[in-house]
Amino acid sequence: MNQESRRALIRKLVASRGECSVEQLAAELGVSGMTVRRDLQALCEDGRLIRTHGGATLGERATFEFAFLDRVNKNQEAKTAIARAAVQLVGDARSVMLDGSTTTLAVARQLRGRSGLTVITTSLPAAAQLQHEPGIDVLLPGGYIRSASPDLTGSLAESNLELLRAEIAFLGADAVDDRGNVFTNPPDNSAVLLKMAASAQRVYVVADHTKLGKTALRRFGQLTQWAGLITDEACDPDFVDQLQQLGIGVIVAPFE
């Protein structure tokens, strides 16, 4: 096992257990305590771990990284299904907006291979997914990086979004209730979401079945004013029927 792989494994072990001693890590990895100490020192200098008496625990940066990866990996089959359905709606559109949700990150992955497309996004991971695609131009609107998530926020992002126009936007949500209200948990993100919605000709909310029939901290939109909702086949059919009776378009994406 090389140094990079060993240190990655150390991070995973510490993340899964909360804290590990030098002796535990040495036994798990089959290396000397001295090697583990050198690895821990390097990881601590990088901000990924914090040394404790005789071992290490997660640092703030590593806690953030693992929390974000946990969100990305949660309900991945549903998010991929939603993303496949979303990109079919892009059609011949030349411009797409994506917010910073993990479901729109899945949409970004499905957009790879397209040509003649500009993607406007506040998501740094989505931008990273597309930055080397020869047929896609990626536009970041600027602003501050949120401390709790790798996406952009603030007055600069909002004012720049007012100057931009996209043919279609995909926005994530933390909750959608049975009246079509769309919610987000971090209130500092709602203003950016509203600007993105106002800057797109068509707006679709992308939300897996676990987000439906719920509310969250801040309402930022209403599905009756937008193109509709894209969710996955594990959703409650009665909930979908309620929305459709309100005149809301709902696309239920099948799993493969």
PDB file of C-alpha atoms in Angstrom:
ATOM      1  CA  MET A   1       0.000   0.000   0.000  1.00  0.00           C
ATOM      2  CA  ASN A   2       1.485   3.337  -1.024  1.00  0.00           C
ATOM      3  CA  GLN A   3       1.544   6.450   1.151  1.00  0.00           C
ATOM      4  CA  GLU A   4      -1.474   8.111  -0.491  1.00  0.00           C
ATOM      5  CA  SER A   5      -3.659   5.004  -0.165  1.00  0.00           C
ATOM      6  CA  ARG A   6      -2.551   4.468   3.422  1.00  0.00           C
ATOM      7  CA  ARG A   7      -3.402   8.010   4.431  1.00  0.00           C
ATOM      8  CA  ALA A   8      -6.778   7.816   2.700  1.00  0.00           C
ATOM      9  CA  LEU A   9      -7.517   4.632   4.653  1.00  0.00           C
ATOM     10  CA  ILE A  10      -6.470   6.330   7.894  1.00  0.00           C
ATOM     11  CA  ARG A  11      -8.962   9.105   7.209  1.00  0.00           C
ATOM     12  CA  LYS A  12     -11.738   6.578   6.558  1.00  0.00           C
ATOM     13  CA  LEU A  13     -10.962   4.637   9.723  1.00  0.00           C
ATOM     14  CA  VAL A  14     -10.932   7.787  11.851  1.00  0.00           C
ATOM     15  CA  ALA A  15     -14.145   9.043  10.203  1.00  0.00           C
ATOM     16  CA  SER A  16     -15.980   5.763  10.860  1.00  0.00           C
ATOM     17  CA  ARG A  17     -14.852   5.490  14.498  1.00  0.00           C
ATOM     18  CA  GLY A  18     -14.600   9.096  15.563  1.00  0.00           C
ATOM     19  CA  GLU A  19     -11.112   8.606  17.002  1.00  0.00           C
ATOM     20  CA  CYS A  20      -8.309   6.059  16.558  1.00  0.00           C
ATOM     21  CA  SER A  21      -5.105   5.441  18.491  1.00  0.00           C
ATOM     22  CA  VAL A  22      -1.702   5.056  16.870  1.00  0.00           C
ATOM     23  CA  GLU A  23      -1.621   1.437  18.025  1.00  0.00           C
ATOM     24  CA  GLN A  24      -5.023   0.658  16.443  1.00  0.00           C
ATOM     25  CA  LEU A  25      -4.037   2.199  13.139  1.00  0.00           C
ATOM     26  CA  ALA A  26      -0.659   0.462  13.077  1.00  0.00           C
ATOM     27  CA  ALA A  27      -2.330  -2.905  13.662  1.00  0.00           C
ATOM     28  CA  GLU A  28      -5.019  -2.270  11.018  1.00  0.00           C
ATOM     29  CA  LEU A  29      -2.516  -1.124   8.394  1.00  0.00           C
ATOM     30  CA  GLY A  30       0.303  -3.517   9.224  1.00  0.00           C
ATOM     31  CA  VAL A  31       2.862  -0.741   9.561  1.00  0.00           C
ATOM     32  CA  SER A  32       4.983   0.624  12.388  1.00  0.00           C
ATOM     33  CA  GLY A  33       3.797   3.181  14.905  1.00  0.00           C
ATOM     34  CA  MET A  34       6.417   5.577  13.571  1.00  0.00           C
ATOM     35  CA  THR A  35       4.913   5.375  10.080  1.00  0.00           C
ATOM     36  CA  VAL A  36       1.440   6.053  11.473  1.00  0.00           C
ATOM     37  CA  ARG A  37       2.728   9.053  13.436  1.00  0.00           C
ATOM     38  CA  ARG A  38       4.289  10.528  10.295  1.00  0.00           C
ATOM     39  CA  ASP A  39       1.031  10.007   8.407  1.00  0.00           C
ATOM     40  CA  LEU A  40      -0.996  11.595  11.200  1.00  0.00           C
ATOM     41  CA  GLN A  41       1.329  14.573  11.310  1.00  0.00           C
ATOM     42  CA  ALA A  42       0.938  15.141   7.570  1.00  0.00           C
ATOM     43  CA  LEU A  43      -2.847  14.801   7.745  1.00  0.00           C
ATOM     44  CA  CYS A  44      -2.993  17.193  10.685  1.00  0.00           C
ATOM     45  CA  GLU A  45      -0.880  19.778   8.880  1.00  0.00           C
ATOM     46  CA  ASP A  46      -3.322  19.514   5.973  1.00  0.00           C
ATOM     47  CA  GLY A  47      -6.257  20.183   8.294  1.00  0.00           C
ATOM     48  CA  ARG A  48      -7.839  16.780   7.759  1.00  0.00           C
ATOM     49  CA  LEU A  49      -7.201  15.367  11.229  1.00  0.00           C
ATOM     50  CA  ILE A  50      -6.571  16.661  14.732  1.00  0.00           C
ATOM     51  CA  ARG A  51      -4.028  14.933  16.939  1.00  0.00           C
ATOM     52  CA  THR A  52      -5.273  13.652  20.266  1.00  0.00           C
ATOM     53  CA  HIS A  53      -3.353  12.043  23.099  1.00  0.00           C
ATOM     54  CA  GLY A  54      -2.086   8.859  21.474  1.00  0.00           C
ATOM     55  CA  GLY A  55      -4.092   9.136  18.247  1.00  0.00           C
ATOM     56  CA  ALA A  56      -6.251  11.384  16.069  1.00  0.00           C
ATOM     57  CA  THR A  57      -9.797  12.569  15.421  1.00  0.00           C
ATOM     58  CA  LEU A  58     -11.416  14.355  12.480  1.00  0.00           C
ATOM     59  CA  GLY A  59     -10.439  17.934  11.738  1.00  0.00           C
ATOM     60  CA  GLU A  60     -12.959  20.556  10.620  1.00  0.00           C
ATOM     61  CA  ARG A  61     -12.010  20.222   6.946  1.00  0.00           C
ATOM     62  CA  ALA A  62     -12.315  16.448   6.981  1.00  0.00           C
ATOM     63  CA  THR A  63     -15.628  16.602   8.831  1.00  0.00           C
ATOM     64  CA  PHE A  64     -16.934  18.901   6.088  1.00  0.00           C
ATOM     65  CA  GLU A  65     -15.644  16.637   3.300  1.00  0.00           C
ATOM     66  CA  PHE A  66     -17.160  13.486   4.744  1.00  0.00           C
ATOM     67  CA  ALA A  67     -20.463  15.225   5.470  1.00  0.00           C
ATOM     68  CA  PHE A  68     -20.675  16.424   1.856  1.00  0.00           C
ATOM     69  CA  LEU A  69     -19.751  12.997   0.465  1.00  0.00           C
ATOM     70  CA  ASP A  70     -22.416  11.434   2.681  1.00  0.00           C
ATOM     71  CA  ARG A  71     -24.990  13.781   1.146  1.00  0.00           C
ATOM     72  CA  VAL A  72     -23.760  12.995  -2.374  1.00  0.00           C
ATOM     73  CA  ASN A  73     -23.973   9.237  -1.828  1.00  0.00           C
ATOM     74  CA  LYS A  74     -27.369   9.271  -0.117  1.00  0.00           C
ATOM     75  CA  ASN A  75     -30.200   8.003  -2.374  1.00  0.00           C
ATOM     76  CA  GLN A  76     -27.762   7.876  -5.268  1.00  0.00           C
ATOM     77  CA  GLU A  77     -29.926   5.577  -7.416  1.00  0.00           C
ATOM     78  CA  ALA A  78     -32.848   7.998  -7.129  1.00  0.00           C
ATOM     79  CA  LYS A  79     -30.680  11.026  -7.925  1.00  0.00           C
ATOM     80  CA  THR A  80     -29.215   9.338 -10.992  1.00  0.00           C
ATOM     81  CA  ALA A  81     -32.689   8.445 -12.255  1.00  0.00           C
ATOM     82  CA  ILE A  82     -33.848  12.041 -11.750  1.00  0.00           C
ATOM     83  CA  ALA A  83     -30.745  13.356 -13.521  1.00  0.00           C
ATOM     84  CA  ARG A  84     -31.340  11.129 -16.556  1.00  0.00           C
ATOM     85  CA  ALA A  85     -34.905  12.431 -16.831  1.00  0.00           C
ATOM     86  CA  ALA A  86     -33.706  16.016 -16.375  1.00  0.00           C
ATOM     87  CA  VAL A  87     -31.157  15.979 -19.200  1.00  0.00           C
ATOM     88  CA  GLN A  88     -33.811  14.654 -21.586  1.00  0.00           C
ATOM     89  CA  LEU A  89     -35.651  17.940 -21.025  1.00  0.00           C
ATOM     90  CA  VAL A  90     -32.614  19.992 -22.025  1.00  0.00           C
ATOM     91  CA  GLY A  91     -33.149  19.098 -25.672  1.00  0.00           C
ATOM     92  CA  ASP A  92     -31.595  21.739 -27.934  1.00  0.00           C
ATOM     93  CA  ALA A  93     -31.249  24.302 -25.154  1.00  0.00           C
ATOM     94  CA  ARG A  94     -27.974  26.216 -25.216  1.00  0.00           C
ATOM     95  CA  SER A  95     -27.926  27.300 -21.568  1.00  0.00           C
ATOM     96  CA  VAL A  96     -28.663  25.464 -18.326  1.00  0.00           C
ATOM     97  CA  MET A  97     -28.622  26.644 -14.704  1.00  0.00           C
ATOM     98  CA  LEU A  98     -27.754  24.318 -11.833  1.00  0.00           C
ATOM     99  CA  ASP A  99     -27.835  25.189  -8.153  1.00  0.00           C
ATOM    100  CA  GLY A 100     -25.589  23.686  -5.486  1.00  0.00           C
ATOM    101  CA  SER A 101     -27.662  20.657  -4.482  1.00  0.00           C
ATOM    102  CA  THR A 102     -26.358  17.096  -4.704  1.00  0.00           C
ATOM    103  CA  THR A 103     -29.207  16.164  -7.061  1.00  0.00           C
ATOM    104  CA  THR A 104     -28.149  18.851  -9.541  1.00  0.00           C
ATOM    105  CA  LEU A 105     -24.605  17.545  -9.174  1.00  0.00           C
ATOM    106  CA  ALA A 106     -25.990  14.277 -10.556  1.00  0.00           C
ATOM    107  CA  VAL A 107     -27.523  16.300 -13.415  1.00  0.00           C
ATOM    108  CA  ALA A 108     -24.100  17.817 -14.154  1.00  0.00           C
ATOM    109  CA  ARG A 109     -22.625  14.346 -14.478  1.00  0.00           C
ATOM    110  CA  GLN A 110     -25.324  13.368 -16.958  1.00  0.00           C
ATOM    111  CA  LEU A 111     -24.612  16.487 -19.047  1.00  0.00           C
ATOM    112  CA  ARG A 112     -21.079  15.328 -19.845  1.00  0.00           C
ATOM    113  CA  GLY A 113     -20.577  14.670 -23.527  1.00  0.00           C
ATOM    114  CA  ARG A 114     -22.928  17.439 -24.635  1.00  0.00           C
ATOM    115  CA  SER A 115     -21.794  20.141 -27.050  1.00  0.00           C
ATOM    116  CA  GLY A 116     -22.716  23.764 -27.626  1.00  0.00           C
ATOM    117  CA  LEU A 117     -23.909  24.178 -24.054  1.00  0.00           C
ATOM    118  CA  THR A 118     -23.256  26.809 -21.392  1.00  0.00           C
ATOM    119  CA  VAL A 119     -23.819  25.695 -17.805  1.00  0.00           C
ATOM    120  CA  ILE A 120     -24.300  28.431 -15.222  1.00  0.00           C
ATOM    121  CA  THR A 121     -23.840  27.015 -11.742  1.00  0.00           C
ATOM    122  CA  THR A 122     -23.218  28.038  -8.162  1.00  0.00           C
ATOM    123  CA  SER A 123     -21.886  24.550  -7.404  1.00  0.00           C
ATOM    124  CA  LEU A 124     -18.120  24.097  -7.315  1.00  0.00           C
ATOM    125  CA  PRO A 125     -18.402  20.269  -7.590  1.00  0.00           C
ATOM    126  CA  ALA A 126     -20.710  20.620 -10.610  1.00  0.00           C
ATOM    127  CA  ALA A 127     -18.256  23.035 -12.230  1.00  0.00           C
ATOM    128  CA  ALA A 128     -15.438  20.573 -11.580  1.00  0.00           C
ATOM    129  CA  GLN A 129     -17.433  17.792 -13.243  1.00  0.00           C
ATOM    130  CA  LEU A 130     -17.802  19.826 -16.431  1.00  0.00           C
ATOM    131  CA  GLN A 131     -14.707  22.011 -16.645  1.00  0.00           C
ATOM    132  CA  HIS A 132     -12.827  19.676 -19.003  1.00  0.00           C
ATOM    133  CA  GLU A 133     -15.783  18.946 -21.288  1.00  0.00           C
ATOM    134  CA  PRO A 134     -14.794  20.400 -24.694  1.00  0.00           C
ATOM    135  CA  GLY A 135     -18.369  21.143 -25.739  1.00  0.00           C
ATOM    136  CA  ILE A 136     -19.466  22.810 -22.489  1.00  0.00           C
ATOM    137  CA  ASP A 137     -18.665  26.284 -21.191  1.00  0.00           C
ATOM    138  CA  VAL A 138     -18.970  26.617 -17.416  1.00  0.00           C
ATOM    139  CA  LEU A 139     -19.909  29.981 -15.910  1.00  0.00           C
ATOM    140  CA  LEU A 140     -19.583  30.640 -12.172  1.00  0.00           C
ATOM    141  CA  PRO A 141     -21.456  33.772 -11.038  1.00  0.00           C
ATOM    142  CA  GLY A 142     -18.981  34.586  -8.266  1.00  0.00           C
ATOM    143  CA  GLY A 143     -19.670  35.265  -4.618  1.00  0.00           C
ATOM    144  CA  TYR A 144     -18.588  33.733  -1.338  1.00  0.00           C
ATOM    145  CA  ILE A 145     -18.177  29.991  -0.803  1.00  0.00           C
ATOM    146  CA  ARG A 146     -20.618  28.856   1.867  1.00  0.00           C
ATOM    147  CA  SER A 147     -18.941  27.426   4.962  1.00  0.00           C
ATOM    148  CA  ALA A 148     -21.313  24.455   5.146  1.00  0.00           C
ATOM    149  CA  SER A 149     -21.369  23.523   1.456  1.00  0.00           C
ATOM    150  CA  PRO A 150     -19.089  23.935  -1.599  1.00  0.00           C
ATOM    151  CA  ASP A 151     -21.298  26.414  -3.439  1.00  0.00           C
ATOM    152  CA  LEU A 152     -21.522  30.171  -3.951  1.00  0.00           C
ATOM    153  CA  THR A 153     -23.699  32.659  -2.130  1.00  0.00           C
ATOM    154  CA  GLY A 154     -23.899  36.337  -1.282  1.00  0.00           C
ATOM    155  CA  SER A 155     -24.809  39.641  -2.923  1.00  0.00           C
ATOM    156  CA  LEU A 156     -22.226  39.320  -5.722  1.00  0.00           C
ATOM    157  CA  ALA A 157     -23.657  35.963  -6.819  1.00  0.00           C
ATOM    158  CA  GLU A 158     -27.179  37.374  -6.626  1.00  0.00           C
ATOM    159  CA  SER A 159     -26.425  40.526  -8.642  1.00  0.00           C
ATOM    160  CA  ASN A 160     -24.548  38.584 -11.322  1.00  0.00           C
ATOM    161  CA  LEU A 161     -27.386  36.080 -11.642  1.00  0.00           C
ATOM    162  CA  GLU A 162     -29.752  38.992 -12.353  1.00  0.00           C
ATOM    163  CA  LEU A 163     -27.653  39.751 -15.466  1.00  0.00           C
ATOM    164  CA  LEU A 164     -27.778  36.194 -16.790  1.00  0.00           C
ATOM    165  CA  ARG A 165     -30.459  34.247 -18.619  1.00  0.00           C
ATOM    166  CA  ALA A 166     -30.826  30.482 -19.071  1.00  0.00           C
ATOM    167  CA  GLU A 167     -33.296  28.484 -21.080  1.00  0.00           C
ATOM    168  CA  ILE A 168     -33.765  25.915 -18.339  1.00  0.00           C
ATOM    169  CA  ALA A 169     -32.865  25.658 -14.640  1.00  0.00           C
ATOM    170  CA  PHE A 170     -32.742  22.674 -12.316  1.00  0.00           C
ATOM    171  CA  LEU A 171     -32.990  23.489  -8.624  1.00  0.00           C
ATOM    172  CA  GLY A 172     -32.743  21.126  -5.696  1.00  0.00           C
ATOM    173  CA  ALA A 173     -34.956  21.281  -2.616  1.00  0.00           C
ATOM    174  CA  ASP A 174     -34.870  20.087   0.959  1.00  0.00           C
ATOM    175  CA  ALA A 175     -38.645  19.609   1.010  1.00  0.00           C
ATOM    176  CA  VAL A 176     -41.780  19.843  -1.124  1.00  0.00           C
ATOM    177  CA  ASP A 177     -45.195  19.876   0.533  1.00  0.00           C
ATOM    178  CA  ASP A 178     -48.541  18.669  -0.831  1.00  0.00           C
ATOM    179  CA  ARG A 179     -49.509  22.188  -1.927  1.00  0.00           C
ATOM    180  CA  GLY A 180     -46.448  22.536  -4.127  1.00  0.00           C
ATOM    181  CA  ASN A 181     -44.448  24.767  -1.815  1.00  0.00           C
ATOM    182  CA  VAL A 182     -40.703  24.253  -2.193  1.00  0.00           C
ATOM    183  CA  PHE A 183     -38.365  24.635   0.791  1.00  0.00           C
ATOM    184  CA  THR A 184     -34.678  24.898   1.619  1.00  0.00           C
ATOM    185  CA  ASN A 185     -33.025  24.516   5.014  1.00  0.00           C
ATOM    186  CA  PRO A 186     -30.152  27.034   4.886  1.00  0.00           C
ATOM    187  CA  PRO A 187     -31.852  30.471   4.776  1.00  0.00           C
ATOM    188  CA  ASP A 188     -28.695  32.108   3.374  1.00  0.00           C
ATOM    189  CA  ASN A 189     -29.180  30.081   0.178  1.00  0.00           C
ATOM    190  CA  SER A 190     -32.778  31.038  -0.573  1.00  0.00           C
ATOM    191  CA  ALA A 191     -31.951  34.411  -2.172  1.00  0.00           C
ATOM    192  CA  VAL A 192     -29.600  32.760  -4.689  1.00  0.00           C
ATOM    193  CA  LEU A 193     -32.234  30.152  -5.526  1.00  0.00           C
ATOM    194  CA  LEU A 194     -34.831  32.865  -6.139  1.00  0.00           C
ATOM    195  CA  LYS A 195     -32.449  34.735  -8.457  1.00  0.00           C
ATOM    196  CA  MET A 196     -31.732  31.553 -10.410  1.00  0.00           C
ATOM    197  CA  ALA A 197     -35.428  30.801 -10.785  1.00  0.00           C
ATOM    198  CA  ALA A 198     -36.111  34.345 -11.994  1.00  0.00           C
ATOM    199  CA  SER A 199     -33.299  34.093 -14.563  1.00  0.00           C
ATOM    200  CA  ALA A 200     -34.557  30.938 -16.312  1.00  0.00           C
ATOM    201  CA  GLN A 201     -37.277  30.463 -18.900  1.00  0.00           C
ATOM    202  CA  ARG A 202     -38.197  27.055 -17.448  1.00  0.00           C
ATOM    203  CA  VAL A 203     -37.594  25.915 -13.877  1.00  0.00           C
ATOM    204  CA  TYR A 204     -37.729  22.329 -12.682  1.00  0.00           C
ATOM    205  CA  VAL A 205     -37.299  21.283  -9.072  1.00  0.00           C
ATOM    206  CA  VAL A 206     -35.338  18.038  -8.765  1.00  0.00           C
ATOM    207  CA  ALA A 207     -36.067  16.212  -5.508  1.00  0.00           C
ATOM    208  CA  ASP A 208     -35.988  12.528  -4.611  1.00  0.00           C
ATOM    209  CA  HIS A 209     -38.856  10.776  -2.844  1.00  0.00           C
ATOM    210  CA  THR A 210     -37.424  11.371   0.655  1.00  0.00           C
ATOM    211  CA  LYS A 211     -37.988  15.133   0.245  1.00  0.00           C
ATOM    212  CA  LEU A 212     -41.685  14.901  -0.630  1.00  0.00           C
ATOM    213  CA  GLY A 213     -44.563  15.576   1.738  1.00  0.00           C
ATOM    214  CA  LYS A 214     -42.358  17.618   4.057  1.00  0.00           C
ATOM    215  CA  THR A 215     -41.502  21.205   4.938  1.00  0.00           C
ATOM    216  CA  ALA A 216     -38.187  22.845   5.842  1.00  0.00           C
ATOM    217  CA  LEU A 217     -36.948  26.119   7.282  1.00  0.00           C
ATOM    218  CA  ARG A 218     -37.491  28.521   4.362  1.00  0.00           C
ATOM    219  CA  ARG A 219     -39.988  28.459   1.506  1.00  0.00           C
ATOM    220  CA  PHE A 220     -38.403  29.765  -1.681  1.00  0.00           C
ATOM    221  CA  GLY A 221     -40.874  28.871  -4.404  1.00  0.00           C
ATOM    222  CA  GLN A 222     -44.115  27.374  -5.641  1.00  0.00           C
ATOM    223  CA  LEU A 223     -44.324  24.607  -8.224  1.00  0.00           C
ATOM    224  CA  THR A 224     -47.485  26.096  -9.738  1.00  0.00           C
ATOM    225  CA  GLN A 225     -45.312  29.002 -10.950  1.00  0.00           C
ATOM    226  CA  TRP A 226     -42.640  26.780 -12.484  1.00  0.00           C
ATOM    227  CA  ALA A 227     -42.397  24.027 -15.098  1.00  0.00           C
ATOM    228  CA  GLY A 228     -42.720  21.270 -12.521  1.00  0.00           C
ATOM    229  CA  LEU A 229     -41.102  18.614 -10.363  1.00  0.00           C
ATOM    230  CA  ILE A 230     -38.833  15.715 -11.291  1.00  0.00           C
ATOM    231  CA  THR A 231     -38.740  12.922  -8.727  1.00  0.00           C
ATOM    232  CA  ASP A 232     -38.103   9.160  -8.704  1.00  0.00           C
ATOM    233  CA  GLU A 233     -40.327   6.099  -8.896  1.00  0.00           C
ATOM    234  CA  ALA A 234     -40.117   5.399  -5.149  1.00  0.00           C
ATOM    235  CA  CYS A 235     -42.382   8.413  -4.528  1.00  0.00           C
ATOM    236  CA  ASP A 236     -45.883   8.122  -3.076  1.00  0.00           C
ATOM    237  CA  PRO A 237     -48.385   7.991  -6.003  1.00  0.00           C
ATOM    238  CA  ASP A 238     -51.046   9.714  -3.886  1.00  0.00           C
ATOM    239  CA  PHE A 239     -48.695  12.632  -3.269  1.00  0.00           C
ATOM    240  CA  VAL A 240     -47.982  12.920  -6.989  1.00  0.00           C
ATOM    241  CA  ASP A 241     -51.718  12.816  -7.698  1.00  0.00           C
ATOM    242  CA  GLN A 242     -52.309  15.676  -5.232  1.00  0.00           C
ATOM    243  CA  LEU A 243     -49.773  17.837  -7.021  1.00  0.00           C
ATOM    244  CA  GLN A 244     -51.156  17.006 -10.443  1.00  0.00           C
ATOM    245  CA  GLN A 245     -54.641  17.979  -9.298  1.00  0.00           C
ATOM    246  CA  LEU A 246     -53.194  21.423  -8.574  1.00  0.00           C
ATOM    247  CA  GLY A 247     -52.036  21.609 -12.193  1.00  0.00           C
ATOM    248  CA  ILE A 248     -48.399  20.893 -11.348  1.00  0.00           C
ATOM    249  CA  GLY A 249     -46.374  18.922 -13.860  1.00  0.00           C
ATOM    250  CA  VAL A 250     -44.667  15.929 -12.246  1.00  0.00           C
ATOM    251  CA  ILE A 251     -42.139  13.673 -13.965  1.00  0.00           C
ATOM    252  CA  VAL A 252     -41.528  10.354 -12.206  1.00  0.00           C
ATOM    253  CA  ALA A 253     -38.153   8.993 -13.250  1.00  0.00           C
ATOM    254  CA  PRO A 254     -37.759   5.198 -13.397  1.00  0.00           C
ATOM    255  CA  PHE A 255     -34.809   3.324 -11.943  1.00  0.00           C
ATOM    256  CA  GLU A 256     -32.742   1.231 -14.330  1.00  0.00           C
TER     257      GLU A 256
END
